[in-house]
Each structure stands twice: as C-alpha cells, then as structure tokens.
Amino acid sequence: MSILKLAPSSEEGAPRSTTAPTTAALLPLAVMLPAVTVMFHDRFGVAASVALVVVSLVLVAAGGALVARTAARADADAIRARRDADVLDALEPLAGARR
C-alpha cells in the first residue's frame, strides 16, 4: 500500500489532477530558500542572496498559478456539467422528469 495513494476519482475515466502533489513539492523549497538566504547571507554575497530570494518568489508564484488554474478548471467543469444537464433536459420528451 502506497502512502501517496491518490483518492479514487468521482468519475471512472476522469483524469487525475497532479496540482496538489506539485504544489506540495514546491512549498518546502519555497520556504527553505529564504531561510538559507538569511542564514548564509554573509557567505553568499548580495547577488546570490537576491537571486535566491527571486527564485523563491518565482516558486511561490508558480504554486499560486497552479492552484488558480485548478480552481478555474473546476469552475469550467461545473459550468459545462450544468450546461450539459440543461441540454439533456431540453432533449428529453418529458423535460425535467428525471429529476
């Protein structure tokens, strides 16, 4: 049994999202880089410290973009499902009978 076993999807053929594991992998690195920068600032110098802070900010932005993209995709899927249900209701001879 795997520790990282993904939960089964609600639909059998639905693709599984890789956003959560990717974001979870980015988070420790995004937290570690500023800590390393603060601890070793005297040894690294200004240019390396600035580069580490910029890389950390890029990682945080990438994680935020992944989460935003997943939220947008979920909203689009909900809208598509609602539209499909409306089309099916309109096509049925007894509209609304299945509800």
PDB file of C-alpha atoms in Angstrom:
ATOM      1  CA  MET A   1       0.000   0.000   0.000  1.00  0.00           C
ATOM      2  CA  SER A   2       1.449   3.318  -1.051  1.00  0.00           C
ATOM      3  CA  ILE A   3       1.480   6.280   1.300  1.00  0.00           C
ATOM      4  CA  LEU A   4       0.872   8.633  -1.618  1.00  0.00           C
ATOM      5  CA  LYS A   5      -2.093   6.682  -2.966  1.00  0.00           C
ATOM      6  CA  LEU A   6      -4.484   9.045  -4.702  1.00  0.00           C
ATOM      7  CA  ALA A   7      -8.158   9.028  -3.803  1.00  0.00           C
ATOM      8  CA  PRO A   8     -10.393   7.499  -6.445  1.00  0.00           C
ATOM      9  CA  SER A   9     -11.989   9.933  -8.824  1.00  0.00           C
ATOM     10  CA  SER A  10     -15.726  10.517  -8.799  1.00  0.00           C
ATOM     11  CA  GLU A  11     -15.846   9.582 -12.472  1.00  0.00           C
ATOM     12  CA  GLU A  12     -14.189   6.409 -13.688  1.00  0.00           C
ATOM     13  CA  GLY A  13     -12.496   7.876 -16.768  1.00  0.00           C
ATOM     14  CA  ALA A  14     -11.731  11.317 -15.353  1.00  0.00           C
ATOM     15  CA  PRO A  15      -8.093  12.405 -15.410  1.00  0.00           C
ATOM     16  CA  ARG A  16      -6.476  12.848 -12.033  1.00  0.00           C
ATOM     17  CA  SER A  17      -5.091  16.207 -11.028  1.00  0.00           C
ATOM     18  CA  THR A  18      -1.374  16.494 -10.339  1.00  0.00           C
ATOM     19  CA  THR A  19      -1.672  20.010  -8.936  1.00  0.00           C
ATOM     20  CA  ALA A  20      -1.742  19.067  -5.249  1.00  0.00           C
ATOM     21  CA  PRO A  21       1.434  16.933  -5.292  1.00  0.00           C
ATOM     22  CA  THR A  22       3.243  19.516  -7.420  1.00  0.00           C
ATOM     23  CA  THR A  23       2.242  22.367  -5.137  1.00  0.00           C
ATOM     24  CA  ALA A  24       3.190  20.302  -2.084  1.00  0.00           C
ATOM     25  CA  ALA A  25       6.611  19.677  -3.630  1.00  0.00           C
ATOM     26  CA  LEU A  26       7.155  23.393  -4.328  1.00  0.00           C
ATOM     27  CA  LEU A  27       6.211  24.559  -0.845  1.00  0.00           C
ATOM     28  CA  PRO A  28       9.216  23.242   1.150  1.00  0.00           C
ATOM     29  CA  LEU A  29      11.632  24.608  -1.431  1.00  0.00           C
ATOM     30  CA  ALA A  30       9.913  27.997  -1.451  1.00  0.00           C
ATOM     31  CA  VAL A  31      10.143  28.131   2.360  1.00  0.00           C
ATOM     32  CA  MET A  32      13.699  26.809   2.536  1.00  0.00           C
ATOM     33  CA  LEU A  33      15.296  29.258   0.091  1.00  0.00           C
ATOM     34  CA  PRO A  34      14.633  32.439   2.116  1.00  0.00           C
ATOM     35  CA  ALA A  35      15.782  30.663   5.285  1.00  0.00           C
ATOM     36  CA  VAL A  36      19.040  29.619   3.615  1.00  0.00           C
ATOM     37  CA  THR A  37      19.452  33.154   2.271  1.00  0.00           C
ATOM     38  CA  VAL A  38      19.090  34.663   5.739  1.00  0.00           C
ATOM     39  CA  MET A  39      21.399  32.125   7.412  1.00  0.00           C
ATOM     40  CA  PHE A  40      24.210  32.345   4.851  1.00  0.00           C
ATOM     41  CA  HIS A  41      23.828  35.929   3.639  1.00  0.00           C
ATOM     42  CA  ASP A  42      27.359  36.864   4.698  1.00  0.00           C
ATOM     43  CA  ARG A  43      28.914  33.965   2.773  1.00  0.00           C
ATOM     44  CA  PHE A  44      26.810  34.275  -0.390  1.00  0.00           C
ATOM     45  CA  GLY A  45      27.081  37.953  -1.099  1.00  0.00           C
ATOM     46  CA  VAL A  46      24.440  40.336  -2.331  1.00  0.00           C
ATOM     47  CA  ALA A  47      23.985  38.959  -5.863  1.00  0.00           C
ATOM     48  CA  ALA A  48      23.477  35.363  -4.731  1.00  0.00           C
ATOM     49  CA  SER A  49      21.126  36.434  -1.937  1.00  0.00           C
ATOM     50  CA  VAL A  50      19.000  38.460  -4.336  1.00  0.00           C
ATOM     51  CA  ALA A  51      18.962  35.539  -6.794  1.00  0.00           C
ATOM     52  CA  LEU A  52      17.770  33.132  -4.069  1.00  0.00           C
ATOM     53  CA  VAL A  53      15.005  35.498  -2.989  1.00  0.00           C
ATOM     54  CA  VAL A  54      13.881  35.946  -6.616  1.00  0.00           C
ATOM     55  CA  VAL A  55      13.840  32.173  -7.179  1.00  0.00           C
ATOM     56  CA  SER A  56      11.781  31.758  -4.005  1.00  0.00           C
ATOM     57  CA  LEU A  57       9.265  34.359  -5.190  1.00  0.00           C
ATOM     58  CA  VAL A  58       9.041  32.629  -8.578  1.00  0.00           C
ATOM     59  CA  LEU A  59       8.316  29.313  -6.845  1.00  0.00           C
ATOM     60  CA  VAL A  60       5.562  30.897  -4.756  1.00  0.00           C
ATOM     61  CA  ALA A  61       4.070  32.481  -7.896  1.00  0.00           C
ATOM     62  CA  ALA A  62       4.216  29.138  -9.738  1.00  0.00           C
ATOM     63  CA  GLY A  63       2.411  27.406  -6.873  1.00  0.00           C
ATOM     64  CA  GLY A  64      -0.244  30.121  -6.860  1.00  0.00           C
ATOM     65  CA  ALA A  65      -0.665  29.804 -10.609  1.00  0.00           C
ATOM     66  CA  LEU A  66      -1.156  26.040 -10.295  1.00  0.00           C
ATOM     67  CA  VAL A  67      -3.821  26.480  -7.646  1.00  0.00           C
ATOM     68  CA  ALA A  68      -5.571  29.225  -9.660  1.00  0.00           C
ATOM     69  CA  ARG A  69      -5.529  27.091 -12.810  1.00  0.00           C
ATOM     70  CA  THR A  70      -7.067  24.180 -10.922  1.00  0.00           C
ATOM     71  CA  ALA A  71      -9.802  26.400  -9.495  1.00  0.00           C
ATOM     72  CA  ALA A  72     -10.567  27.817 -12.939  1.00  0.00           C
ATOM     73  CA  ARG A  73     -10.706  24.335 -14.441  1.00  0.00           C
ATOM     74  CA  ALA A  74     -13.075  23.167 -11.685  1.00  0.00           C
ATOM     75  CA  ASP A  75     -15.354  26.158 -12.334  1.00  0.00           C
ATOM     76  CA  ALA A  76     -15.316  25.473 -16.068  1.00  0.00           C
ATOM     77  CA  ASP A  77     -16.158  21.801 -15.468  1.00  0.00           C
ATOM     78  CA  ALA A  78     -19.079  22.769 -13.221  1.00  0.00           C
ATOM     79  CA  ILE A  79     -20.414  25.188 -15.828  1.00  0.00           C
ATOM     80  CA  ARG A  80     -20.026  22.572 -18.562  1.00  0.00           C
ATOM     81  CA  ALA A  81     -21.851  19.948 -16.456  1.00  0.00           C
ATOM     82  CA  ARG A  82     -24.701  22.374 -15.768  1.00  0.00           C
ATOM     83  CA  ARG A  83     -24.955  23.261 -19.472  1.00  0.00           C
ATOM     84  CA  ASP A  84     -24.918  19.582 -20.455  1.00  0.00           C
ATOM     85  CA  ALA A  85     -27.684  18.819 -17.951  1.00  0.00           C
ATOM     86  CA  ASP A  86     -29.773  21.676 -19.383  1.00  0.00           C
ATOM     87  CA  VAL A  87     -29.272  20.366 -22.933  1.00  0.00           C
ATOM     88  CA  LEU A  88     -30.262  16.843 -21.887  1.00  0.00           C
ATOM     89  CA  ASP A  89     -33.355  18.179 -20.148  1.00  0.00           C
ATOM     90  CA  ALA A  90     -34.325  20.083 -23.289  1.00  0.00           C
ATOM     91  CA  LEU A  91     -33.879  16.975 -25.433  1.00  0.00           C
ATOM     92  CA  GLU A  92     -35.998  14.694 -23.270  1.00  0.00           C
ATOM     93  CA  PRO A  93     -39.652  14.224 -24.288  1.00  0.00           C
ATOM     94  CA  LEU A  94     -40.740  14.767 -20.693  1.00  0.00           C
ATOM     95  CA  ALA A  95     -38.455  17.634 -19.749  1.00  0.00           C
ATOM     96  CA  GLY A  96     -37.457  17.536 -16.106  1.00  0.00           C
ATOM     97  CA  ALA A  97     -38.894  14.057 -15.498  1.00  0.00           C
ATOM     98  CA  ARG A  98     -35.564  12.560 -14.478  1.00  0.00           C
ATOM     99  CA  ARG A  99     -35.148  14.904 -11.535  1.00  0.00           C
TER     100      ARG A  99
END
